[in-house]
mmCIF file of C-alpha atoms in Angstrom:
data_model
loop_
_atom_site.group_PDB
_atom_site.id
_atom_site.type_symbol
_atom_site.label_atom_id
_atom_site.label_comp_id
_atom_site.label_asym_id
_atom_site.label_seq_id
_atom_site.Cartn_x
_atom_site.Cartn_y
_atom_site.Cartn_z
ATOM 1 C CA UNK A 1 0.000 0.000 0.000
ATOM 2 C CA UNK A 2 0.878 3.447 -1.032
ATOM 3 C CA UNK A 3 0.639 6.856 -0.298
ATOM 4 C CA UNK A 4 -1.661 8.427 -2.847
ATOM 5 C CA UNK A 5 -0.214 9.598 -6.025
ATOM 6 C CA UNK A 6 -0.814 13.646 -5.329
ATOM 7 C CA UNK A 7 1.017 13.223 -1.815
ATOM 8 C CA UNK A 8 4.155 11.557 -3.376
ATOM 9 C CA UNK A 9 4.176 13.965 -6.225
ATOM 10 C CA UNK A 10 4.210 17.003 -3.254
ATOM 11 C CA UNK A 11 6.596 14.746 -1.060
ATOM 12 C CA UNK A 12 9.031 15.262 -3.974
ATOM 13 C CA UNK A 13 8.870 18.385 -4.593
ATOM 14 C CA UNK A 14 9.214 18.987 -0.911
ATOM 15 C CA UNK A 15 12.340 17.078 -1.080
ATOM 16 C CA UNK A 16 14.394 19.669 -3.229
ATOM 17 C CA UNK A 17 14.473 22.330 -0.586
ATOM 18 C CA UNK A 18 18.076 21.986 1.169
ATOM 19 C CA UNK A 19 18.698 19.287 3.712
ATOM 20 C CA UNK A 20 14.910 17.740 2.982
ATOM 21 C CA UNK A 21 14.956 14.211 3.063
ATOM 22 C CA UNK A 22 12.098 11.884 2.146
ATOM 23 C CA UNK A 23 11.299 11.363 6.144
ATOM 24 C CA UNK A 24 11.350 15.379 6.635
ATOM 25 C CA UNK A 25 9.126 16.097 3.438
ATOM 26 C CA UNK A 26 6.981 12.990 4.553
ATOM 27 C CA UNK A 27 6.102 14.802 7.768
ATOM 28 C CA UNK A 28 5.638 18.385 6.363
ATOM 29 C CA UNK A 29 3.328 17.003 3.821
ATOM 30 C CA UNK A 30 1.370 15.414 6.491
ATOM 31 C CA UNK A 31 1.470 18.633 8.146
ATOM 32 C CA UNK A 32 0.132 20.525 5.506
ATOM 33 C CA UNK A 33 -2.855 18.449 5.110
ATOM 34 C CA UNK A 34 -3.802 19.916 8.147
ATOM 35 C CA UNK A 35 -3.340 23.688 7.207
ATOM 36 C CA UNK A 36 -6.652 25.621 6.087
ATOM 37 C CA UNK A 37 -7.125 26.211 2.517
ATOM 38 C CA UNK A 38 -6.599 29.804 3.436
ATOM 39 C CA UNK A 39 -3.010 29.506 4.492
ATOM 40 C CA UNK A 40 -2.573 26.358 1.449
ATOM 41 C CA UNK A 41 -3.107 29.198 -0.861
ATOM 42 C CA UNK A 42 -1.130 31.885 0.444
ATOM 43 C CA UNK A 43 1.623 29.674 0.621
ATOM 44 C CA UNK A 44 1.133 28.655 -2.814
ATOM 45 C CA UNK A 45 0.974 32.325 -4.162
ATOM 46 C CA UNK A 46 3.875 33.068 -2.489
ATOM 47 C CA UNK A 47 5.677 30.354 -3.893
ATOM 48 C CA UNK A 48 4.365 31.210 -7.729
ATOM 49 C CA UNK A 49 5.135 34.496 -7.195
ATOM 50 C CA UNK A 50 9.010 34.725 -6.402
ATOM 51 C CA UNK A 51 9.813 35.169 -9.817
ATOM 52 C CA UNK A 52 7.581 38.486 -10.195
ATOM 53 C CA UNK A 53 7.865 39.477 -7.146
ATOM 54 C CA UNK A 54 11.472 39.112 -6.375
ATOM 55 C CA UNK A 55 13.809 40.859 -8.617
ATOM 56 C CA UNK A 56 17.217 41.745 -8.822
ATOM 57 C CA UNK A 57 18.380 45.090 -8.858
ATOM 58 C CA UNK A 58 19.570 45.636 -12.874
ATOM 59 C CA UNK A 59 22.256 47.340 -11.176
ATOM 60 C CA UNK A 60 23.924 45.980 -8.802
ATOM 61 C CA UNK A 61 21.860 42.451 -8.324
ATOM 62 C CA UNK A 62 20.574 43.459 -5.233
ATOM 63 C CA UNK A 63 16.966 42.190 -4.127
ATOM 64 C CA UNK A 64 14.881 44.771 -5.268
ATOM 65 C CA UNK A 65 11.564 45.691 -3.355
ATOM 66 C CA UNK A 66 8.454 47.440 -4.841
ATOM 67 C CA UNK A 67 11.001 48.302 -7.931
ATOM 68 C CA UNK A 68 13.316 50.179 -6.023
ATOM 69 C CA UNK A 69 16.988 49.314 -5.212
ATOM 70 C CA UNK A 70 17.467 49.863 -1.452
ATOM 71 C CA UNK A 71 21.503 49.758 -1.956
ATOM 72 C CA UNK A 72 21.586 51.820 -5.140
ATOM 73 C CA UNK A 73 20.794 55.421 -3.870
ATOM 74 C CA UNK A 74 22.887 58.475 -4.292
ATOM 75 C CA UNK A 75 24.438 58.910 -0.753
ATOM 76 C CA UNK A 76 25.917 55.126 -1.339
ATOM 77 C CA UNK A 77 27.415 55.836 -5.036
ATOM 78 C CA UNK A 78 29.094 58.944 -3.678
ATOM 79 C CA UNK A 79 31.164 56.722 -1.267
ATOM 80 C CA UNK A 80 33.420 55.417 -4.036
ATOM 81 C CA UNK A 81 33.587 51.715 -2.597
ATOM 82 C CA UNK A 82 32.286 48.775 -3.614
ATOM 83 C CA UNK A 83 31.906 45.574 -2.544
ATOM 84 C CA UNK A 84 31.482 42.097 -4.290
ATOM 85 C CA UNK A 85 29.329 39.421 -3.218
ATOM 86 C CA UNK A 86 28.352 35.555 -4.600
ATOM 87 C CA UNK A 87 24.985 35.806 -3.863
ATOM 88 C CA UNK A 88 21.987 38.621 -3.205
ATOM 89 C CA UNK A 89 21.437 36.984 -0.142
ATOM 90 C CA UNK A 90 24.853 38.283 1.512
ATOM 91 C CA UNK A 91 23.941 41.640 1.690
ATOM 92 C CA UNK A 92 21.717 40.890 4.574
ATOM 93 C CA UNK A 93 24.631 39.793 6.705
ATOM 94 C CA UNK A 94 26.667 42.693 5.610
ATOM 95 C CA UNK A 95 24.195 45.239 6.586
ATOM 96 C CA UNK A 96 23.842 43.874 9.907
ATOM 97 C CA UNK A 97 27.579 44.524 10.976
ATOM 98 C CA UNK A 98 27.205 48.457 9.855
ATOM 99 C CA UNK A 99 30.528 48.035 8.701
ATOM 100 C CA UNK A 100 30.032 49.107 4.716
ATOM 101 C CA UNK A 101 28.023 51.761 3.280
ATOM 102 C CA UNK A 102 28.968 51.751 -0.180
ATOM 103 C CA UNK A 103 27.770 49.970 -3.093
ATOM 104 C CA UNK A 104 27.123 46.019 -4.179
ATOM 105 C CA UNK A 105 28.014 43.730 -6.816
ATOM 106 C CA UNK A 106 26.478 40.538 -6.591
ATOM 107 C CA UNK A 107 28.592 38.326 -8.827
ATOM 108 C CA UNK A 108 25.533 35.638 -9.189
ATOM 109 C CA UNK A 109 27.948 32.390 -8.849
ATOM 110 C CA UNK A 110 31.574 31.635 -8.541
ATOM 111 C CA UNK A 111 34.265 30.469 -10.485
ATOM 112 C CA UNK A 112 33.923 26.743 -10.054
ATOM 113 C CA UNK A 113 35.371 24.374 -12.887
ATOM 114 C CA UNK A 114 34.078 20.601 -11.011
ATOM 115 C CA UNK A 115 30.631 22.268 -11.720
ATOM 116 C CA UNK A 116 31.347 23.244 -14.838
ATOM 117 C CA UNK A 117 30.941 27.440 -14.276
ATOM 118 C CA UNK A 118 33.447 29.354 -15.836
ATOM 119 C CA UNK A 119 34.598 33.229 -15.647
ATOM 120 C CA UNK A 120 32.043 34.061 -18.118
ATOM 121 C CA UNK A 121 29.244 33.678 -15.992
ATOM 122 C CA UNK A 122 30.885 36.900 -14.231
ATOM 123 C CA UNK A 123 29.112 39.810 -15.235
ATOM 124 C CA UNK A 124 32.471 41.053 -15.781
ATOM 125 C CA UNK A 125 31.472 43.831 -18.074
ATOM 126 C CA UNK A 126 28.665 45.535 -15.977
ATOM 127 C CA UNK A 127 31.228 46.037 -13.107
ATOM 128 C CA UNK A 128 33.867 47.624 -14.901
ATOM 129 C CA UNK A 129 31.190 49.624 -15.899
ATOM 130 C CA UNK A 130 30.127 50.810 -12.362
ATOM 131 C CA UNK A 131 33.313 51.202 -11.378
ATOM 132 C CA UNK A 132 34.216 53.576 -13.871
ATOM 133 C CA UNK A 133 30.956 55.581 -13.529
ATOM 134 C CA UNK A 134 30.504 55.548 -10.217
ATOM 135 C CA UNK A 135 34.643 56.474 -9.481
ATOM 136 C CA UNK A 136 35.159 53.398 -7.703
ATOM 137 C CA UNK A 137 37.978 53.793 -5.594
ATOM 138 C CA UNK A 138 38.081 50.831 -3.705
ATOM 139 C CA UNK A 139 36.798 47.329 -4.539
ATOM 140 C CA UNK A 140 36.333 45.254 -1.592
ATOM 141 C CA UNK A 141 36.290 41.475 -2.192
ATOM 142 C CA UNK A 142 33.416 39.753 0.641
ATOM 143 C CA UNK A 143 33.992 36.444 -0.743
ATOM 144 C CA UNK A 144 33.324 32.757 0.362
ATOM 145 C CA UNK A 145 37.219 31.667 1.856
ATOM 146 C CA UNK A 146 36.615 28.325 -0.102
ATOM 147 C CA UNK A 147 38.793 27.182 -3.498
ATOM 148 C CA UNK A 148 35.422 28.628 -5.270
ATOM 149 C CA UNK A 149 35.827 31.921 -3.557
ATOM 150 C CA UNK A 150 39.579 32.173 -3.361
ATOM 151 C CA UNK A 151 39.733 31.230 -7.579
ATOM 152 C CA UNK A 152 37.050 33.876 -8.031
ATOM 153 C CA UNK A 153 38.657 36.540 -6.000
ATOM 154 C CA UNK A 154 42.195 35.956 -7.788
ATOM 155 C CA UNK A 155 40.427 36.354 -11.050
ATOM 156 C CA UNK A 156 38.711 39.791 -10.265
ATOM 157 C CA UNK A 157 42.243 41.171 -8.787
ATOM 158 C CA UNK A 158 43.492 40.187 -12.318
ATOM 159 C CA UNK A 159 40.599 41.484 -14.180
ATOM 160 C CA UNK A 160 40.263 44.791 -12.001
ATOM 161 C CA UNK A 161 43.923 45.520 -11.710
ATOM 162 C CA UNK A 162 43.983 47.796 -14.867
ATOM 163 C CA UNK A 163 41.264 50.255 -13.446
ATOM 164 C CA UNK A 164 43.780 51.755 -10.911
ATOM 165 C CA UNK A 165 41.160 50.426 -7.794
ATOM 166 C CA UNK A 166 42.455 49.556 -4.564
ATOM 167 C CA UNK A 167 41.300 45.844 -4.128
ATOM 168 C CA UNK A 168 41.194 44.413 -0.614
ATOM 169 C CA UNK A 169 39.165 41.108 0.456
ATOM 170 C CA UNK A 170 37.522 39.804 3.996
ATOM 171 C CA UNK A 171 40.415 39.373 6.329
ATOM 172 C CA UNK A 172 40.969 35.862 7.330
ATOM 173 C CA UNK A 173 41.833 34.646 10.988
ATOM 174 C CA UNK A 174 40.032 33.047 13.784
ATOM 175 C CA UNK A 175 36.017 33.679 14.356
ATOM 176 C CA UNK A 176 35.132 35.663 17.104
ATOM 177 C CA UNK A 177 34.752 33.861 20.264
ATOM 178 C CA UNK A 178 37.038 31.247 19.020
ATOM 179 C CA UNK A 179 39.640 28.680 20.855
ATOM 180 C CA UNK A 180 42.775 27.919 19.800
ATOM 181 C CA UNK A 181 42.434 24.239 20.351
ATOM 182 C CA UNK A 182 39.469 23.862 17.794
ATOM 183 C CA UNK A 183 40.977 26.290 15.155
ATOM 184 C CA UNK A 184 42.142 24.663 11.753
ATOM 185 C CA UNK A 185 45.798 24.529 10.836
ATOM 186 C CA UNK A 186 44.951 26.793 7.829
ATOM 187 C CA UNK A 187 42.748 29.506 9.661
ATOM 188 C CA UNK A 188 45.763 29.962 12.259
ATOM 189 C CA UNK A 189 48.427 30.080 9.735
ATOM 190 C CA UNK A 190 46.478 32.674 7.946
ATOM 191 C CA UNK A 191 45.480 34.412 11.408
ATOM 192 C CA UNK A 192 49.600 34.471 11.864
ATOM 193 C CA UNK A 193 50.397 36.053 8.643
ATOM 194 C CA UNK A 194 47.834 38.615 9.274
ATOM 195 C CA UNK A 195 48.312 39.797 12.372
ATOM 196 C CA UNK A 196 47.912 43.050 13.512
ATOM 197 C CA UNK A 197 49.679 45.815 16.108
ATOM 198 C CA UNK A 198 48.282 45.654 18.927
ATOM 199 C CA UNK B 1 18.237 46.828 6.298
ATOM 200 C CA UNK B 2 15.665 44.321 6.077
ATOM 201 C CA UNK B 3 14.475 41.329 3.482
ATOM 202 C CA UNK B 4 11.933 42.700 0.886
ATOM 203 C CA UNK B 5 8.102 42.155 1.880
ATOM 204 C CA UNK B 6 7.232 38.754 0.029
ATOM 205 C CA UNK B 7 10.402 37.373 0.848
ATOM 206 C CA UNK B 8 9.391 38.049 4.607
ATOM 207 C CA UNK B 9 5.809 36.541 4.161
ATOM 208 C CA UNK B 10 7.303 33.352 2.056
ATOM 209 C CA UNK B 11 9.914 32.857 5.403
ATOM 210 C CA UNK B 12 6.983 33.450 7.727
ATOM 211 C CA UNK B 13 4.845 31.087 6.100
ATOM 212 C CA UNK B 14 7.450 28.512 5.694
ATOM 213 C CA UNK B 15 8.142 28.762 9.529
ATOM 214 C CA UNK B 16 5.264 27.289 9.740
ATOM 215 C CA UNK B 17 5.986 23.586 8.679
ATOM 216 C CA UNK B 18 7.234 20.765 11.716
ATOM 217 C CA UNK B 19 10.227 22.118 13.374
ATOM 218 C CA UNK B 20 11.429 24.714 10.711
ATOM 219 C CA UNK B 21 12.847 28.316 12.384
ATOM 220 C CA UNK B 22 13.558 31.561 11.051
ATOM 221 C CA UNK B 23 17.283 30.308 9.967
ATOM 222 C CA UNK B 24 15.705 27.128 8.170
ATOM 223 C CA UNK B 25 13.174 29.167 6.273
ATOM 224 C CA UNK B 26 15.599 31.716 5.565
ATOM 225 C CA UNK B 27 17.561 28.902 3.936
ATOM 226 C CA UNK B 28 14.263 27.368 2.164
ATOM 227 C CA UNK B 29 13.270 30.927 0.575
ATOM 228 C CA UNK B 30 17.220 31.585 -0.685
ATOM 229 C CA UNK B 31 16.560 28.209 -2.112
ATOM 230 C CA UNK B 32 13.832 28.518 -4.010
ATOM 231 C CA UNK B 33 14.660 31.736 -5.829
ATOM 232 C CA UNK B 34 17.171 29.576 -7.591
ATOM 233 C CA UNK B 35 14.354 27.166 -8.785
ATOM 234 C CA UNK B 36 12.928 28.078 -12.682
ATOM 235 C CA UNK B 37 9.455 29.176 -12.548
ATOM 236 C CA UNK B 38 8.368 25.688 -13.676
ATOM 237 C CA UNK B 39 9.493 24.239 -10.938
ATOM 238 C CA UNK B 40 7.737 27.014 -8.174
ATOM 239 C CA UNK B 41 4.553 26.899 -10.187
ATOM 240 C CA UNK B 42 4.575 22.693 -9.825
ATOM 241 C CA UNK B 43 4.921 23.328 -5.950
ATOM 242 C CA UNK B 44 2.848 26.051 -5.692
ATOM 243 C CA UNK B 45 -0.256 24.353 -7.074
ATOM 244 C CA UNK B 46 0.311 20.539 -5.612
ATOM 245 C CA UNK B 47 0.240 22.768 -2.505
ATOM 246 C CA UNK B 48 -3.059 24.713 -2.979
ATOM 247 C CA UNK B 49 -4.126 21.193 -4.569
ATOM 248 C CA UNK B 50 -3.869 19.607 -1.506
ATOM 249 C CA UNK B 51 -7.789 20.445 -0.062
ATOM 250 C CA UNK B 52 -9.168 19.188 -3.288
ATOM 251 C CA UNK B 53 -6.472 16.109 -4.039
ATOM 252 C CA UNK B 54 -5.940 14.866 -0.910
ATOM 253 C CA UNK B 55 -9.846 13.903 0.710
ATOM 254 C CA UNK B 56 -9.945 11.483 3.633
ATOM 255 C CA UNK B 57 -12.891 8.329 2.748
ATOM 256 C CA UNK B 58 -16.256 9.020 4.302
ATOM 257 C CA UNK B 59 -16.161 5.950 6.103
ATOM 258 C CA UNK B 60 -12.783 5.196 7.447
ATOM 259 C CA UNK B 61 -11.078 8.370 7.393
ATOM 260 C CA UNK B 62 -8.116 6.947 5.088
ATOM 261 C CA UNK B 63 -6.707 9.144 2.125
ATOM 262 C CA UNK B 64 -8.410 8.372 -0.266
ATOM 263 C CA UNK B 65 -6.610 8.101 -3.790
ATOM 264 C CA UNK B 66 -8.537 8.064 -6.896
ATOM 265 C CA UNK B 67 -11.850 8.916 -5.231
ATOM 266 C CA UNK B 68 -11.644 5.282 -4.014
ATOM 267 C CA UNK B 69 -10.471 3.866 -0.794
ATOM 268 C CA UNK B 70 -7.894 1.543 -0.755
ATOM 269 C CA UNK B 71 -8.707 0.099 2.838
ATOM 270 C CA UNK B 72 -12.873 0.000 2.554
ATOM 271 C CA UNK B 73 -12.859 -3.074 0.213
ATOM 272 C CA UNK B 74 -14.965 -5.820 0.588
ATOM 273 C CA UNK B 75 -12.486 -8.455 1.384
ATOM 274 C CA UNK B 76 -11.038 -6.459 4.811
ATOM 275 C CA UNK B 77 -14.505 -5.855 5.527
ATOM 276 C CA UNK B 78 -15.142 -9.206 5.842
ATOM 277 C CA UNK B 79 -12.360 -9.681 8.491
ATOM 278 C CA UNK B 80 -14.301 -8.446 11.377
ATOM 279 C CA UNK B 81 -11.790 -6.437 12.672
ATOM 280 C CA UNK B 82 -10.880 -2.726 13.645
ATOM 281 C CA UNK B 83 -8.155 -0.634 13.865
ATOM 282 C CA UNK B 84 -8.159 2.410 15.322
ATOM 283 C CA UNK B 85 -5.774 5.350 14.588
ATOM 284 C CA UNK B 86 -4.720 8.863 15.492
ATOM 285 C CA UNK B 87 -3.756 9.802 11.986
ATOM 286 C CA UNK B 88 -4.579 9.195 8.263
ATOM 287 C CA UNK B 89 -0.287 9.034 7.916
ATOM 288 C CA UNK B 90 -0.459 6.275 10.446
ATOM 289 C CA UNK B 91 -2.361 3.499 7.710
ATOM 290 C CA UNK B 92 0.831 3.666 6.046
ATOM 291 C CA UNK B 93 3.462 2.296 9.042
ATOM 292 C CA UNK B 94 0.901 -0.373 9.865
ATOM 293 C CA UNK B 95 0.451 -1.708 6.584
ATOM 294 C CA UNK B 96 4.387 -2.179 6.300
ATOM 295 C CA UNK B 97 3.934 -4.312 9.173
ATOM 296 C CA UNK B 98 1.816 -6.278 6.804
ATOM 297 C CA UNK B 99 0.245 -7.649 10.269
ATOM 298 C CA UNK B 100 -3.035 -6.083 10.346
ATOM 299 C CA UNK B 101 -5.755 -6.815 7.324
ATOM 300 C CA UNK B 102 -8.658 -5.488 8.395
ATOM 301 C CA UNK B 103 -10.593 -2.268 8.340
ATOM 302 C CA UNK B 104 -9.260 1.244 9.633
ATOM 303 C CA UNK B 105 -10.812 3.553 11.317
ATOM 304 C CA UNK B 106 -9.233 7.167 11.942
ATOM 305 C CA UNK B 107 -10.077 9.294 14.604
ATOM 306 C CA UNK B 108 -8.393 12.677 13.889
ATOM 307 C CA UNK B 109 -7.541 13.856 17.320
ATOM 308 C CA UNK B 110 -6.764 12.541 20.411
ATOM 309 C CA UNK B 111 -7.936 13.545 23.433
ATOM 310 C CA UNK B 112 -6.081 16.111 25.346
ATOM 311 C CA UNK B 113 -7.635 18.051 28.112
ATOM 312 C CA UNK B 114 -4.512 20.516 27.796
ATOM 313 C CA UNK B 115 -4.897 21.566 24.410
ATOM 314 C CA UNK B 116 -8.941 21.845 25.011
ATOM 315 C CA UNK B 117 -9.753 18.790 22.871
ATOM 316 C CA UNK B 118 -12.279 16.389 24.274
ATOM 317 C CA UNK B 119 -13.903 13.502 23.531
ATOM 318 C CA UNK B 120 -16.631 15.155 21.360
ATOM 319 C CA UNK B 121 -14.164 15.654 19.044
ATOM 320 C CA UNK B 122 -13.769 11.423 18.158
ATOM 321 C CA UNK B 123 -16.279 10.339 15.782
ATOM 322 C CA UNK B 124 -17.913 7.998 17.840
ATOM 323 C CA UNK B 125 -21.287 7.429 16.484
ATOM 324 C CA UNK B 126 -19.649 6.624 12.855
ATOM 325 C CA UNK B 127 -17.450 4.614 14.884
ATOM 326 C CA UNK B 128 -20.074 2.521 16.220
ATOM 327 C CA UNK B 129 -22.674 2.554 13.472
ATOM 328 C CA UNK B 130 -19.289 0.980 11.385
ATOM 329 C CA UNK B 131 -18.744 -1.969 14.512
ATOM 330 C CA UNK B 132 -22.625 -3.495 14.189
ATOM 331 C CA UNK B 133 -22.748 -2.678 10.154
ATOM 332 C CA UNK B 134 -19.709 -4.304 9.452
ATOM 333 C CA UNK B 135 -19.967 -7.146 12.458
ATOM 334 C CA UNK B 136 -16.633 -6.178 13.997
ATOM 335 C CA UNK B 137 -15.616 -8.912 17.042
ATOM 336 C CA UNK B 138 -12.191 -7.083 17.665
ATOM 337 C CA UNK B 139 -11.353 -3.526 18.029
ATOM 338 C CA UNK B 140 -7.534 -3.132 17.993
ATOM 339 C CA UNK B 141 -6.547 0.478 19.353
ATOM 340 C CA UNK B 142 -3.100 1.903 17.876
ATOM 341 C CA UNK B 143 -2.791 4.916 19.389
ATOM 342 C CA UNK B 144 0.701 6.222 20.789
ATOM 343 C CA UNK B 145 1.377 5.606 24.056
ATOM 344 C CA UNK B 146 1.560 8.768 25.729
ATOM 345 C CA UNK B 147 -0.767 10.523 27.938
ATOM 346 C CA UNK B 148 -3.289 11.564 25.222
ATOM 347 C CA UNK B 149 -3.364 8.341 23.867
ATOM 348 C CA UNK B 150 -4.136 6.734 27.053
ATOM 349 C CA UNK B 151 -6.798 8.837 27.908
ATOM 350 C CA UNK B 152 -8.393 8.320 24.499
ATOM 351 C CA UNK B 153 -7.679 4.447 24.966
ATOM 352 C CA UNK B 154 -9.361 4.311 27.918
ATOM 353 C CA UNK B 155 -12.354 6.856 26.771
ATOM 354 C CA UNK B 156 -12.850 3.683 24.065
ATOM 355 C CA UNK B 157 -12.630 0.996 25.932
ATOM 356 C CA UNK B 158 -15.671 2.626 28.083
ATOM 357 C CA UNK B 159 -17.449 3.815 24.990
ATOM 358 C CA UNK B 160 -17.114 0.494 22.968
ATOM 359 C CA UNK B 161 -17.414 -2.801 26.012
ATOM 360 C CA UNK B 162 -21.448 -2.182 25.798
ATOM 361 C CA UNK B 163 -21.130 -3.077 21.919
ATOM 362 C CA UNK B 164 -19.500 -6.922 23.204
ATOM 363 C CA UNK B 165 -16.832 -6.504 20.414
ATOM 364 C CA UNK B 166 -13.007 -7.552 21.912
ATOM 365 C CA UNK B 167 -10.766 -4.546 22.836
ATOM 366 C CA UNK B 168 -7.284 -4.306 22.616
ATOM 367 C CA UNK B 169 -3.891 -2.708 22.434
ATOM 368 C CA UNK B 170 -0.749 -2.352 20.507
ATOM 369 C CA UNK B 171 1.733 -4.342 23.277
ATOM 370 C CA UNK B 172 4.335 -1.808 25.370
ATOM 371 C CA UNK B 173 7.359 -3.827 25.501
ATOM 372 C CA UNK B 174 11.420 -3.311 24.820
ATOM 373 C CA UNK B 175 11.796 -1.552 21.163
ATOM 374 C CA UNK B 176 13.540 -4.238 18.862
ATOM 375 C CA UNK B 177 17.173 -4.095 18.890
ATOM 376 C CA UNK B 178 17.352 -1.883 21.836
ATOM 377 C CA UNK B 179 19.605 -2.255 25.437
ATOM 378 C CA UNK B 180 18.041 -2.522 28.717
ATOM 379 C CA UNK B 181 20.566 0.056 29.818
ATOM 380 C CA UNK B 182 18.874 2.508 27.752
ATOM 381 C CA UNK B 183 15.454 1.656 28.441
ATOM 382 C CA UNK B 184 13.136 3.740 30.917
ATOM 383 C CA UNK B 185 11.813 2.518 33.545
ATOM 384 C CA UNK B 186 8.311 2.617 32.476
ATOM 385 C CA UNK B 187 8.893 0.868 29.230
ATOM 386 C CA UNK B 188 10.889 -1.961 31.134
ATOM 387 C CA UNK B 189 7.835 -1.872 34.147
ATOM 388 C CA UNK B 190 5.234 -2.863 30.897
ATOM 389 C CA UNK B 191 7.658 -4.846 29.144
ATOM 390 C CA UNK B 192 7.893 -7.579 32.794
ATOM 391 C CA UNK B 193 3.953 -7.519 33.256
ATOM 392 C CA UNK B 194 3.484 -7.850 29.485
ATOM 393 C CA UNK B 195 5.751 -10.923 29.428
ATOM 394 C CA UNK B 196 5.062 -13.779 27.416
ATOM 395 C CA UNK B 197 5.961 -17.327 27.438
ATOM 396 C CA UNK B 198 9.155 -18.324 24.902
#
């Protein structure tokens, strides 16, 4: 005996969120059966309308809400500094140190040749772009320290080189609250070589 | 600096599925902006489907697949016997037992004085027009053991002993495979009264 077809089909789709096994989408399928049709089709609108609903900025990449970049206003582009990101969703956790007030790029992906994704998916082009009408002074790289990240980030030091921009990336060293006993070889070595006065 | 409106209502509205947080849903939304519009439009509607796909059989209480229930055929209703269950979801575990060939009969809630739900919630009269219609001698009860399903147990046991059908219970014993080191003391307190000759 098994489940009906209509719960397996949902069951699957359940299981391509990230992490979602068949057991987890199993029990937030049965779950759902219990919602109201109310909240079934909210959910469901919400779902079907990401694509209208959440845009990038044709700017910087940015989530964009009712049309309007919130990281693409004037008092930002006069800063002169920019900084590069993988993914839209990064800005969030930028914002919340108050640390940068400049502009974004998202890149969209990174360099990764096991999956295949090349430098041309780097909207190469648009950035030089910016940089040159906004007076970019300094680029700062907020990249995934990862061979992904690290590959990218020595490409776009090649690539922006030529444009006379300071480039600086994410320093690298031990997290915050960190011990010395559970710190990776590589993280201290780095944390070494970057040390600071103190 | 905060997430763009529908993005907020898709991560509130995800939150509400079986142990997902803010951090999980966060993840789950990020997720499915990557997915093509296909893909969000397939999910979208098996969700809002769900009211009109997924219907529980009239007499039972089973999903019902096909507008026809699997577990209401005339050869288990011959059998004579009853089992009763919390859930639709919990037909399926049983029948992988492949111990149990009779008819179901789900209740929907359990009762729990805590939560405000008593016993006018079970659907007793169906219950018991079903035991004389179908000639049931044994009513097997399958709910969990905890203190809601006891309650309810023994709320059926009183309701059903006038109707002369057999009552029983799904046996509390040692889990297969597990250690009596790691077993509670109620569990091992059942499993010595419970015990059976070998």
């Amino acid at each position: 005996m098994n489940y009906p077809k209509h719960l397996l089909q949902l069951i699957e789709a359940l299981k391509q969120l990230p992490g979602v096994g068949n057991k987890t989408a199993e029990r937030y399928a049965f779950h759902m059966m219990e919602w109201d049709s109310r909240r079934l089709e909210k959910t469901a609108e919400l779902i079907s309308e990401i694509p209208d609903k959440l845009k990038q900025c044709g700017n910087c990449g940015c989530l964009v809400d009712d049309e309007r970049c919130a990281f693409c206003n004037s008092e930002r582009k006069e800063r002169g500094i920019m900084c590069v990101i993988a993914s839209a969703k990064d800005v969030f956790a930028i914002e919340q140190t108050h640390q940068f007030q400049g502009v974004y790029q998202v890149l969209g992906s990174l360099i990764s040749p096991l999956e295949g994704k090349g430098p041309d998916l780097l909207p190469m082009d648009k950035m030089k772009e910016r940089i040159r009408a906004l007076s970019i002074n300094e680029v700062v790289i907020a990249l995934d320290s990862t061979l992904e990240g690290d590959a990218t980030s020595l490409y776009l030091k090649r690539e922006l080189e030529p444009l006379q921009v300071e480039i600086s990336r994410l320093a690298l060293g031990l997290p915050m609250g960190s011990s010395l006993d559970y710190v990776d070889g590589g993280t201290l070595a780095r944390a070494f070589s970057g040390r600071a006065a103190f």
